[in-house]
XYZ file of C-alpha atoms in Angstrom:
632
model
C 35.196 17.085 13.684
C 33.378 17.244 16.891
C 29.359 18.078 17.428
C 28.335 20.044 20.328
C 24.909 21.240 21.832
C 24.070 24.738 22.026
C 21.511 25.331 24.444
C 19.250 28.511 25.470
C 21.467 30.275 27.815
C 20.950 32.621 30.688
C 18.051 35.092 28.667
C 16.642 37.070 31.882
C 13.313 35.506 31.955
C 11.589 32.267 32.986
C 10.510 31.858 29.382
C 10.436 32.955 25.493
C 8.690 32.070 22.093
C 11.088 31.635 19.623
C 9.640 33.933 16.606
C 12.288 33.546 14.033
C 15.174 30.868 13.204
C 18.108 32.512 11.599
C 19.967 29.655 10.429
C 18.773 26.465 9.126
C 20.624 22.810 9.109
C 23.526 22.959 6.831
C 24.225 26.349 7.740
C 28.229 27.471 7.960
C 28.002 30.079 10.606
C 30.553 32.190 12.690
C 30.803 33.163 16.060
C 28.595 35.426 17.295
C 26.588 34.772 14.214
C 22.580 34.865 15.432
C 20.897 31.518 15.868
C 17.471 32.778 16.660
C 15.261 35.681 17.904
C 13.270 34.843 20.931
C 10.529 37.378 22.744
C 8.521 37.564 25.194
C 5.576 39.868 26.205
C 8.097 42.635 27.776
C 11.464 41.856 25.040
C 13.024 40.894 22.495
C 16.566 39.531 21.386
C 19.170 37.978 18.994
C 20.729 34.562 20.613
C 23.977 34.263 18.879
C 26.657 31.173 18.447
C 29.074 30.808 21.064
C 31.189 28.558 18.032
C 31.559 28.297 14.768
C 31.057 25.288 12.510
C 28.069 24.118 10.416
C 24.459 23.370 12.074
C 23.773 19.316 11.446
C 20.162 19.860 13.384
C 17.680 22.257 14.858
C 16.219 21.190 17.508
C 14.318 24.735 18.104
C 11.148 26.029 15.772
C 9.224 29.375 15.524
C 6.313 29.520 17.895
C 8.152 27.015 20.627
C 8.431 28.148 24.052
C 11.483 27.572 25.800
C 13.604 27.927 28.652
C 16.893 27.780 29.640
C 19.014 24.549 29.313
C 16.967 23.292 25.999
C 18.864 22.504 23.398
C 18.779 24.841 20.399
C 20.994 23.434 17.444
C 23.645 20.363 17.028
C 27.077 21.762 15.560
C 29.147 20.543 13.994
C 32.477 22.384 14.964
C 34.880 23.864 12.587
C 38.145 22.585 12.563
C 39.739 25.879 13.493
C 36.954 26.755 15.579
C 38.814 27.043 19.667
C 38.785 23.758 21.766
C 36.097 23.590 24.535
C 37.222 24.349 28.323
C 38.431 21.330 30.106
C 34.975 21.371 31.859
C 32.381 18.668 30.332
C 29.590 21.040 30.130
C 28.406 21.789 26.988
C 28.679 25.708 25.595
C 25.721 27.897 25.559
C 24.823 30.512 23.579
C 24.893 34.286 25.112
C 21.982 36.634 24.455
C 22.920 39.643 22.305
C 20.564 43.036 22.263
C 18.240 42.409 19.584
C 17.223 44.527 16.705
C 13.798 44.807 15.371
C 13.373 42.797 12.518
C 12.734 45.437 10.265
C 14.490 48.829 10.216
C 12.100 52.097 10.409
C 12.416 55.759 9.918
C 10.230 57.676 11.156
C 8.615 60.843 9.132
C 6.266 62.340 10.526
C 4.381 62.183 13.888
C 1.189 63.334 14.154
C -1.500 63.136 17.214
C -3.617 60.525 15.681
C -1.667 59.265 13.166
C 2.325 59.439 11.128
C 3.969 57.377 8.276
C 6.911 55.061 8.602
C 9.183 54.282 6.047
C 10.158 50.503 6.337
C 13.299 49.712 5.249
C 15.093 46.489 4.035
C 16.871 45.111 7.727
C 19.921 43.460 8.194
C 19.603 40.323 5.558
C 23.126 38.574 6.116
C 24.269 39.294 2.488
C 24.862 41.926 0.314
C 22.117 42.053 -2.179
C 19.079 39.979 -2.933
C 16.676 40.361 -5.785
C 12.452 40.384 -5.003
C 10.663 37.608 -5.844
C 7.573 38.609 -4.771
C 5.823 41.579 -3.053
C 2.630 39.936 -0.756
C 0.895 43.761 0.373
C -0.696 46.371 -2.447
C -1.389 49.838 -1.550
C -4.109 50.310 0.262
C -3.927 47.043 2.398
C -4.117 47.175 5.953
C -1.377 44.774 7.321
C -0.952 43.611 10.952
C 2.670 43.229 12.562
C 4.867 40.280 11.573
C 2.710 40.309 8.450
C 4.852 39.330 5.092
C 5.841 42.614 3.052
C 8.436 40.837 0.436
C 10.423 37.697 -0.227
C 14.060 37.918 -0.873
C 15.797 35.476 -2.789
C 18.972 35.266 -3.518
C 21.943 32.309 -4.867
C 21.931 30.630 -1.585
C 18.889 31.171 0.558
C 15.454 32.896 0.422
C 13.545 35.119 3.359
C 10.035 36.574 4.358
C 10.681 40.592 5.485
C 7.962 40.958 7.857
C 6.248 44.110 8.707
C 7.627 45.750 11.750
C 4.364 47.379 12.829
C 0.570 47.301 11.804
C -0.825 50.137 9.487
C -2.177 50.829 5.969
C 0.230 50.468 2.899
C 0.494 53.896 1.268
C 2.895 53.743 -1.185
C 5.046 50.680 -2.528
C 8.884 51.301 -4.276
C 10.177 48.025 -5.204
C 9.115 46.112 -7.585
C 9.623 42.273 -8.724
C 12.916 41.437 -9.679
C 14.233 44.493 -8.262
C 17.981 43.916 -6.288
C 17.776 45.331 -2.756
C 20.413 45.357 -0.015
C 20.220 46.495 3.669
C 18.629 50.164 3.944
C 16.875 50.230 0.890
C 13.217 51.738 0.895
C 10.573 48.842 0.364
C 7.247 51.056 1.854
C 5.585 53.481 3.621
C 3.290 52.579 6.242
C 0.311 54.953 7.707
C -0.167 53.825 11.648
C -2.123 55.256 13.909
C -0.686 57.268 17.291
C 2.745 58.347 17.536
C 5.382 55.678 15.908
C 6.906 53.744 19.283
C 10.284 54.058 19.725
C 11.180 50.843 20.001
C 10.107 49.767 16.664
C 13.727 51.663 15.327
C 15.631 51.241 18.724
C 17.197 48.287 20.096
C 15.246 46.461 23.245
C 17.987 46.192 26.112
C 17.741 42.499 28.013
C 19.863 41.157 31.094
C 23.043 40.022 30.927
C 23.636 36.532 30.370
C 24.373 34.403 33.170
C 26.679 31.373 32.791
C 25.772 28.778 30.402
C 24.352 25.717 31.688
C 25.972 22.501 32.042
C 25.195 19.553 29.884
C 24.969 15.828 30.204
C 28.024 14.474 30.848
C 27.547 11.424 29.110
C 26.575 12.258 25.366
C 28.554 12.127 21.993
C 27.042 12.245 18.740
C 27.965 9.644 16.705
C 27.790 9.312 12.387
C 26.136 6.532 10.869
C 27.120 5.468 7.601
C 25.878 2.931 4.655
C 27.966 -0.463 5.361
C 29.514 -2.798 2.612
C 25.539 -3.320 0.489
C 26.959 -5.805 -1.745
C 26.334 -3.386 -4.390
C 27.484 0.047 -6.337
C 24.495 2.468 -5.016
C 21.006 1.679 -4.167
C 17.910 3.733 -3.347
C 16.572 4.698 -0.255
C 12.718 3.194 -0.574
C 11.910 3.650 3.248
C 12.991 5.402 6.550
C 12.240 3.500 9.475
C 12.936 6.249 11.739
C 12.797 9.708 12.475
C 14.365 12.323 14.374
C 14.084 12.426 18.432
C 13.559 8.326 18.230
C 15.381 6.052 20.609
C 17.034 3.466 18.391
C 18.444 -0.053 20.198
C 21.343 -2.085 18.212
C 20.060 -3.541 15.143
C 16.846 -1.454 14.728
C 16.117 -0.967 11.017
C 17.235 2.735 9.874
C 16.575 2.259 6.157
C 15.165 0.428 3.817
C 17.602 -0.008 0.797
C 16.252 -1.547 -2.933
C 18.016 -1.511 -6.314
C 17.197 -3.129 -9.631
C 16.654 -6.664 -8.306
C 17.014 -6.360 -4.265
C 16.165 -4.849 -0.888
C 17.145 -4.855 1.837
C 17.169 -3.209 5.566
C 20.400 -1.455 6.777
C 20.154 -1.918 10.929
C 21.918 0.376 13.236
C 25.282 -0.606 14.590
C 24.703 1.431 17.972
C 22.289 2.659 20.309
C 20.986 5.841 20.727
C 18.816 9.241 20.152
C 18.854 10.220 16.723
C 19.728 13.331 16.542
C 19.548 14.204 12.362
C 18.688 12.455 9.205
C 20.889 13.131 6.274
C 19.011 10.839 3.573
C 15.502 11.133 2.089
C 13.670 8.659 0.568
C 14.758 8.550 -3.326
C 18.178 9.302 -2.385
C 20.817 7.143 -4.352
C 23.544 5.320 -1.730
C 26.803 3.840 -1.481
C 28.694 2.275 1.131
C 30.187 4.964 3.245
C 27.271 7.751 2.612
C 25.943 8.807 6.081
C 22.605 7.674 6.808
C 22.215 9.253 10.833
C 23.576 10.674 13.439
C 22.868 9.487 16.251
C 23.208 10.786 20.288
C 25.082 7.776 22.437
C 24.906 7.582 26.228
C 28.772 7.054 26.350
C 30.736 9.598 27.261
C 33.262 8.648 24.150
C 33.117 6.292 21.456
C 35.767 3.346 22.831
C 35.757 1.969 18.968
C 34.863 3.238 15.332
C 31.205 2.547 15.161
C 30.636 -1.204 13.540
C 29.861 -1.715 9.449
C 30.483 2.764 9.161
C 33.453 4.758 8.586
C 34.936 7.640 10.975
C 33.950 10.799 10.366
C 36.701 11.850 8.361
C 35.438 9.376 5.525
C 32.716 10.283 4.979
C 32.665 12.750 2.196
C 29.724 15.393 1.806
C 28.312 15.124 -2.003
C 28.793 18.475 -3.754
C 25.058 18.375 -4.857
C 22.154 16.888 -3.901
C 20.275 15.081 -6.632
C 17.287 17.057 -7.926
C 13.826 16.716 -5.972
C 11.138 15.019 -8.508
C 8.707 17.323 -9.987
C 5.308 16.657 -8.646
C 2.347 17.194 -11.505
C -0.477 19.089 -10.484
C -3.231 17.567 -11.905
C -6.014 19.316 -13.886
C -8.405 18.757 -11.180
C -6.247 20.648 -8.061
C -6.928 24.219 -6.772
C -5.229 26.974 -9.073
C -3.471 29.657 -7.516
C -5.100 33.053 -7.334
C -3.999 36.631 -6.893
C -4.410 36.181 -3.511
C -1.070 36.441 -1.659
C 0.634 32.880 -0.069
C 1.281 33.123 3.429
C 4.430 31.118 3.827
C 8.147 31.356 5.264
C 10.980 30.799 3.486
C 11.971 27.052 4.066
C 8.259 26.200 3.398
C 8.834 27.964 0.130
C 12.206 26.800 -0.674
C 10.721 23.154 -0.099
C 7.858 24.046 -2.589
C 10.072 25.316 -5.056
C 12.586 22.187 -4.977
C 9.217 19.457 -5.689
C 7.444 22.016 -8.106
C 4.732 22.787 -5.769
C 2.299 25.810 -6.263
C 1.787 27.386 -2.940
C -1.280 28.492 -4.317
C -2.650 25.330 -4.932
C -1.907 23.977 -1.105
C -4.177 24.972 1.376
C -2.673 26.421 5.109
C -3.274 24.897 8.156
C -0.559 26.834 10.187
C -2.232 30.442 11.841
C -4.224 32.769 9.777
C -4.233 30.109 6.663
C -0.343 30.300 6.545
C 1.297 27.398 4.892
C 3.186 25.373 6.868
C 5.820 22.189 5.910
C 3.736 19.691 6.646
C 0.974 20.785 4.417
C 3.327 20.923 1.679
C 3.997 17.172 2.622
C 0.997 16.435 2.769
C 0.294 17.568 -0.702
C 2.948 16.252 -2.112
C 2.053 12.613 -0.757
C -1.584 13.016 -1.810
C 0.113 13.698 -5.289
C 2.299 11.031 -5.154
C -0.608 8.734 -4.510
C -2.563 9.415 -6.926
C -1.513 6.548 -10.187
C 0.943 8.149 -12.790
C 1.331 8.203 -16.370
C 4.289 5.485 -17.418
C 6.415 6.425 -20.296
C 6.967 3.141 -22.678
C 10.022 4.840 -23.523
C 12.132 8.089 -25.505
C 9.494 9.195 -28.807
C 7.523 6.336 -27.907
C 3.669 7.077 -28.035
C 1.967 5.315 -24.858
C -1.354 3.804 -24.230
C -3.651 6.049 -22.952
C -5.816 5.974 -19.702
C -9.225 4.877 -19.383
C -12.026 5.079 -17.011
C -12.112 1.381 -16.309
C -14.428 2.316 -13.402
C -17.104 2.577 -15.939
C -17.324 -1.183 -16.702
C -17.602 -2.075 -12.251
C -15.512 -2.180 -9.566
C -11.677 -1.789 -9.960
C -8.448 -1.335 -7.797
C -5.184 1.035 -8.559
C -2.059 -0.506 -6.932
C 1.485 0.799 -7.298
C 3.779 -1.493 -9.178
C 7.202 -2.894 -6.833
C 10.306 -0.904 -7.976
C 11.509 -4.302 -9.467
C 8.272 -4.559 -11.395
C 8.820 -0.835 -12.824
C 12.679 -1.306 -13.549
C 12.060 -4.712 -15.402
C 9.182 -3.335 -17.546
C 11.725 -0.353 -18.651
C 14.556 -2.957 -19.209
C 11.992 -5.485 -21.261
C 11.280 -2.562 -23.375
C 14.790 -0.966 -23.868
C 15.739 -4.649 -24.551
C 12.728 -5.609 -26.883
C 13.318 -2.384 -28.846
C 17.162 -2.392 -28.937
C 18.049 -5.907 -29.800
C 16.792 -8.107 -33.332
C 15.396 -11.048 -31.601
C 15.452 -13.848 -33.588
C 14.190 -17.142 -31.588
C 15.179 -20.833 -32.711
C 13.450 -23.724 -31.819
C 13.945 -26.975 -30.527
C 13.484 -30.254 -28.270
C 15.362 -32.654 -25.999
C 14.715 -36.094 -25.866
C 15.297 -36.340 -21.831
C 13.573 -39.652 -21.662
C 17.263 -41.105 -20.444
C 18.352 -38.029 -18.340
C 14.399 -38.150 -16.263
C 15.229 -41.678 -15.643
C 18.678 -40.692 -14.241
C 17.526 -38.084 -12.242
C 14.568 -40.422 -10.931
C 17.275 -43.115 -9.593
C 18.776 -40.620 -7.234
C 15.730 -40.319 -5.400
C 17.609 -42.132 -2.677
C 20.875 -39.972 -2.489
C 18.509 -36.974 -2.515
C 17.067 -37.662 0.226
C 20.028 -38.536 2.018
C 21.631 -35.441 1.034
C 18.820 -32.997 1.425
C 19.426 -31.827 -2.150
C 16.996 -32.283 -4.897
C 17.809 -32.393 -8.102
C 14.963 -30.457 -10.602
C 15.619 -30.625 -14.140
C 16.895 -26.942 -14.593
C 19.970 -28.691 -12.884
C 20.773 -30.897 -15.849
C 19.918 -27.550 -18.193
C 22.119 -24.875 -16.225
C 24.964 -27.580 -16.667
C 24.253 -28.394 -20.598
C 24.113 -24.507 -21.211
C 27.381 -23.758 -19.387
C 28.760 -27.002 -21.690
C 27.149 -25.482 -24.658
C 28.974 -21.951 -23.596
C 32.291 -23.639 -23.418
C 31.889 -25.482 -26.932
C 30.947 -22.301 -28.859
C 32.555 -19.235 -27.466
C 30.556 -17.123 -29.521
C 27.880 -16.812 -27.278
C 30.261 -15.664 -24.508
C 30.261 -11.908 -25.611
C 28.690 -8.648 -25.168
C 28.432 -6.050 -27.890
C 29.893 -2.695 -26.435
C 28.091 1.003 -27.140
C 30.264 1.742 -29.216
C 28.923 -0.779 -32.061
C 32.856 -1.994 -33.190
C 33.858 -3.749 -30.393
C 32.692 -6.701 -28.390
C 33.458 -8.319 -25.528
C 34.736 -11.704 -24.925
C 34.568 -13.399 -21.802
C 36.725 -15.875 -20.202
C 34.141 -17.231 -17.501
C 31.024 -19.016 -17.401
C 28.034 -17.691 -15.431
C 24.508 -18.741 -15.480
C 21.477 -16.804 -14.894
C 17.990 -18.286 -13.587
C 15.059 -16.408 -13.649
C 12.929 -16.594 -10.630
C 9.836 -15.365 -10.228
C 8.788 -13.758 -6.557
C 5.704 -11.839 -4.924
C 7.741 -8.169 -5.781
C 8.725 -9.329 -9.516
C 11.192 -11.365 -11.652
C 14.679 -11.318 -10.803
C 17.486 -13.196 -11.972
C 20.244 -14.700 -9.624
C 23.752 -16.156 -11.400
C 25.142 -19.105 -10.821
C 29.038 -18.215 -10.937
C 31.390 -20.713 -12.750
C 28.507 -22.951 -13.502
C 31.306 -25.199 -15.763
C 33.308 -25.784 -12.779
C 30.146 -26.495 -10.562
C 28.777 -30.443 -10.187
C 24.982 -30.817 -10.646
C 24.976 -31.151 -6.355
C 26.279 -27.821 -6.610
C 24.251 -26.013 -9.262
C 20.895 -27.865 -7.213
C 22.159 -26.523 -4.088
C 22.630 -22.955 -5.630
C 19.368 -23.222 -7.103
C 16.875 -24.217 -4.485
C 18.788 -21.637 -2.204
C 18.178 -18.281 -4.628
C 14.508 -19.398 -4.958
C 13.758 -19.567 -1.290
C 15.629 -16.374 -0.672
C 14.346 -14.824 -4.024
C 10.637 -15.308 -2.218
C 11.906 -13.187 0.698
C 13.260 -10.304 -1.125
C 16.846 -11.499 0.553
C 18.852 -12.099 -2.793
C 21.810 -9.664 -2.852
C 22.299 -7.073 -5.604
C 25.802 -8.606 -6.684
C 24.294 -12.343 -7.004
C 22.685 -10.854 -9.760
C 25.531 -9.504 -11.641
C 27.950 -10.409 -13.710
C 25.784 -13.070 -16.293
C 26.664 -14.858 -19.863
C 23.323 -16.867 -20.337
C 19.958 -17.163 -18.896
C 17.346 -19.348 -18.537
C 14.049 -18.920 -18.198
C 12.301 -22.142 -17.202
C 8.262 -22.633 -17.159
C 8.512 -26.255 -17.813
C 6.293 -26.622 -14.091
C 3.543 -24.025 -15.224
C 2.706 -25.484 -18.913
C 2.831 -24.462 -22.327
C 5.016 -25.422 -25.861
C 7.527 -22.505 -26.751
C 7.581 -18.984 -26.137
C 9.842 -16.357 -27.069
C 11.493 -14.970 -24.378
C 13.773 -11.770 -24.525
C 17.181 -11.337 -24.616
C 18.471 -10.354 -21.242
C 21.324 -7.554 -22.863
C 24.006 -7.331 -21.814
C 23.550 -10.733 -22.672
C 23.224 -12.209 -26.209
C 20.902 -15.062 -25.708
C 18.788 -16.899 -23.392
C 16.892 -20.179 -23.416
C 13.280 -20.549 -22.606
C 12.276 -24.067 -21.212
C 8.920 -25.324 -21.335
C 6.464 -28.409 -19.974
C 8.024 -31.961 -20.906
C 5.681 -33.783 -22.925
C 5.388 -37.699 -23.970
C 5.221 -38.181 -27.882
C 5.634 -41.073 -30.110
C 9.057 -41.420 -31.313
C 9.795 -43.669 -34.865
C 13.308 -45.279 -33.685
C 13.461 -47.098 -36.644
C 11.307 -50.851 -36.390
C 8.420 -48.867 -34.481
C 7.042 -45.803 -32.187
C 7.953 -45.773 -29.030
C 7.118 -43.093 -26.358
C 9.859 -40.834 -25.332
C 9.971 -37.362 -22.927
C 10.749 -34.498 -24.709
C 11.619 -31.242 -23.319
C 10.604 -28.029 -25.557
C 13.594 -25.241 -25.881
C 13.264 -21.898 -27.155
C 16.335 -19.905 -27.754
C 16.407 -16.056 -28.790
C 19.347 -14.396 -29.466
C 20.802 -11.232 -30.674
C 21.359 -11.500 -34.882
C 23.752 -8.108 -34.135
C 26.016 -10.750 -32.345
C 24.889 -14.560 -33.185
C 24.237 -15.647 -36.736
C 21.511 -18.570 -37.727
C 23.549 -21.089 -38.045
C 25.167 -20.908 -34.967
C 22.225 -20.563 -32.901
C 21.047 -23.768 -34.428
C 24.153 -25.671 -33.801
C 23.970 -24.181 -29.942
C 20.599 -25.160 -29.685
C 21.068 -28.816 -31.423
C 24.070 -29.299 -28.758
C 22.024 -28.463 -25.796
C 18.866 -30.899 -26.807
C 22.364 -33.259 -27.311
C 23.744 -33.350 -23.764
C 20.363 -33.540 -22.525
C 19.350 -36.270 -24.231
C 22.511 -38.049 -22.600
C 24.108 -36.364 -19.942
C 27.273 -38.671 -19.936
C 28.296 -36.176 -22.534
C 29.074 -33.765 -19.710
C 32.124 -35.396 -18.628
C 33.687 -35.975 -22.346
């Protein structure tokens, strides 16, 4: 597929205001197919498509001015569509005579005054049902003024009115299917009805189309290899008409337990944006597209697929439904002066038109108030759901009591407090209890102070623990499993990996150690220091969190005895660590003091009986107490 530029071609006059878009991005059109009406204070016309293909941006809006030479849409050309002349300038559209946008007939004339019967116009489909009607008999409308909205499967449009006058008889009525010709009003104006509110305005011919930059292609950005299934997009770092340099962030990508930014592999003008934030990715989706100041691409662009991979999702995911809280404006009877992609855009995030209020001319609602309104909305703190039947804990006015702050939980804070519950309410936790004597281990680990140093590794205790727990995993397979949906099967796995829980400024996440059994204690240190410095910069990747048997969840450098900490599911147990402490030990002629280590392992009774989990436990305080065991 190929993009070109369609730009205002020869229209007879130094200028125009656009006053209606025809098409919108996404569009399939045809040739000849209008692209926009433009008028000026002596005509009006239809611009129609030189080519046919689908629209990937407009780069023209109702109320601009323009000339010609600007550019008016990016297409996307059809792949049957005819190949361009062997000249490199860029095809422009050719004026057609325009119609007015509403069809009249004229029934009586009178000196001072007559009635016109406005008619539905030329719609682009057959038939389209009423969704609303904005006048009432007896209003006085001005010209361009909205009479109905027409809705149908695939698009929605204001009909305005073609003249000014008094409304003197309606004969539609909501939900009523209309197509082009039928009767929607009759309208009482005053003097004779001008002609050229039924004829057609003539305009000059069009003059050959202007040439276009030489050196421009439009290239397609798409999501590179993320290290992971999907993700969400959680920012936007650009928008469209920017000037982008190589490596400038595009997107801001986050999923369960990582972010990260997606840069851009060339240089450019972007020219559309094909993701929102909320939007679930994968590699391959396109991101951008983006205008390049070579004349042709010399190589696929870096980290995104050609065009011809990337494949257009059927449907887009639905917009969220934004509450309108008790407090907001209510709609009245009043009618919503709005054009059809404002109220399309409305309808997709559950916004009452009524409720926004217009900034655009004569109060008309315009996009960016809807924006607005929905980011006010989105603002404002929201009801969490514990979970499915669950009753939650209601809201309070905590302002009463002095001064308080409302801050949005991370994503990773709001995806780990739905897991902690699912898990908590899902799995029996039953949690057995324990202690290491690592009196002999600390004094190990102290004597390598040296080689530590030397190395630039240092060895913490949840070394020594990662490495007893993938031991322990090895000498009782039964805690290698997960319990599939189905409740009759289970999984048994042939690998050992290691989770760590880490805490960091956006939440706890949990890297995995792969193949911890095969790993020294150098190795596992290594591993470890490395996730928890790039756990504190959000840089951990999605799929070094995967893939886990075990965790551990260490607080043995904050304090504390035992605690029960939750099973991590798929998982079927994890081990909670906590402070070492000196106690007196009998060891069988007297007390001496020793280090213990407190352990505190739950577990899933669906999956691990009692007896095991205090045989698992028992062997982990056992290799720790002597970790010459680890090479048996």
């Amino acid at each position: 597929m190929t993009t070109e530029i369609i730009r205002v071609p020869d229209i007879g006059m130094d200028s125009a205001t656009c006053i209606e878009v025809s098409v919108k991005a996404g569009d399939v059109i045809g040739v000849d197919d209008t692209i926009l009406v433009l008028e000026s204070d002596k005509a009006s016309m239809d611009v129609p498509s030189p080519v046919a293909g689908k629209i990937v941006q407009l780069k023209i809006q109702e109320g601009d001015s323009v000339t010609e030479g600007d550019e008016m849409i990016y297409i996307e050309l059809a792949s049957d569509a005819s190949a361009p002349s062997s000249s490199a300038n860029t095809p422009a559209a050719a004026p057609a005579v325009a119609a007015a946008p509403v069809a009249v007939a004229p029934q009586a004339n009178a000196e001072t005054s007559s009635v016109t019967t406005v008619l539905v116009p030329d719609i682009g489909m057959d038939s389209a049902n009423i969704i609303e009607i904005a006048v009432q008999v007896g209003d006085v409308i001005a010209e361009e003024d909205t009479i109905v909205i027409l809705e149908s499967d695939k698009a929605s449009m204001d009909v305005p009115a073609p003249q000014g006058g008094e409304v003197i008889a309606i004969s539609v009525q909501v939900g009523d299917t209309v197509s082009e010709g039928s009767i929607l009003l009759e309208l009482k104006t005053a003097g004779s009805a001008p002609a050229s509110v039924a004829a057609t305005n003539s305009v000059a011919e069009p003059a050959a189309a202007p040439a276009a930059p030489a050196g421009s292609a439009i290239e397609t950005v798409t999501v590179p290899d993320i290290g992971m299934d999907s993700a969400s997009v959680i920012e936007i770092a650009i928008q469209v008409g920017d000037q982008i340099a190589l490596d400038d962030t595009l997107v801001v990508l986050e999923s369960d337990k990582a972010s990260m930014d997606v840069p851009s592999p060339i240089s450019g003008e972007v020219v559309s944006i094909t993701v929102k934030v909320g939007d679930t990715v994968a590699q391959g989706t396109q991101l951008i597209e983006v205008k390049t100041n070579a004349a042709a691409p010399s190589a696929p662009v870096v980290a995104a697929p050609s065009r011809a991979e990337v494949k257009t999702p059927k449907a887009e995911a639905p917009a969220p439904v934004i509450p309108v809280p008790a407090s907001a404006p209510v709609a009245s009877g009043k009618a919503v002066h709005a054009g059809p992609a404002v109220r399309k855009l409305a309808r997709e995030f559950g916004v009452d038109l009524g409720a926004v209020p217009g900034t655009g001319p004569r109060g008309r609602v315009i996009k960016d108030d809807v924006a607005g309104w929905v980011k006010k909305r989105l603002q404002e703190p929201q009801q969490i759901t514990a979970g499915a039947g669950l009753p939650t804990v209601p809201d309070q006015d905590f302002a009463r009591f002095g001064t308080v702050e409302i801050k949005e939980m991370s994503r990773i804070q709001q995806l780990t407090a739905v897991n902690m519950v699912r898990n908590a309410l899902v799995i029996p936790h039953v949690t057995q209890f324990d202690e290491a004597d690592v009196t002999d281990t600390e004094a190990f680990r102290q004597s390598l102070k040296g080689e530590m140093e030397k190395r630039g590794v240092k060895i913490s205790p949840l070394a020594f623990i990662v490495k007893a727990c993938a031991a322990a995993m090895i000498e009782f397979p039964k805690f290698n499993v997960s319990l599939m949906a189905d409740g009759k099967h289970m999984v048994h796995k042939q690998y050992v990996n290691i989770g760590i829980a880490v805490d960091t400024p956006n939440g706890l996440i949990v890297p995995v150690i792969k193949d911890a059994d095969k790993k020294s204690i150098w190795q596992i240190a290594e591993e470890i220091i490395d996730f928890a410095k790039r756990g504190r910069d959000g840089k951990v990747k999605s799929v070094e969190m995967q893939g886990g048997c075990f965790t551990v969840s260490s607080l043995g450098a904050l304090g504390g005895t035992a605690f029960t900490p939750i099973v991590n599911a798929p998982e079927v147990a994890i081990l909670g660590v906590s402070k070492n402490a000196i106690k007196p030990h009998w060891n069988g002629t007297e007390f001496v003091p020793r280090n213990f280590t407190p352990l505190s392992m739950s577990y899933d009774h669906r999956a691990i009986n009692g007896a095991d989990a205090a045989k698992f436990t028992a062997f982990i305080a056992l290799v720790l107490s002597d970790v010459r065991r680890l090479v048996l």
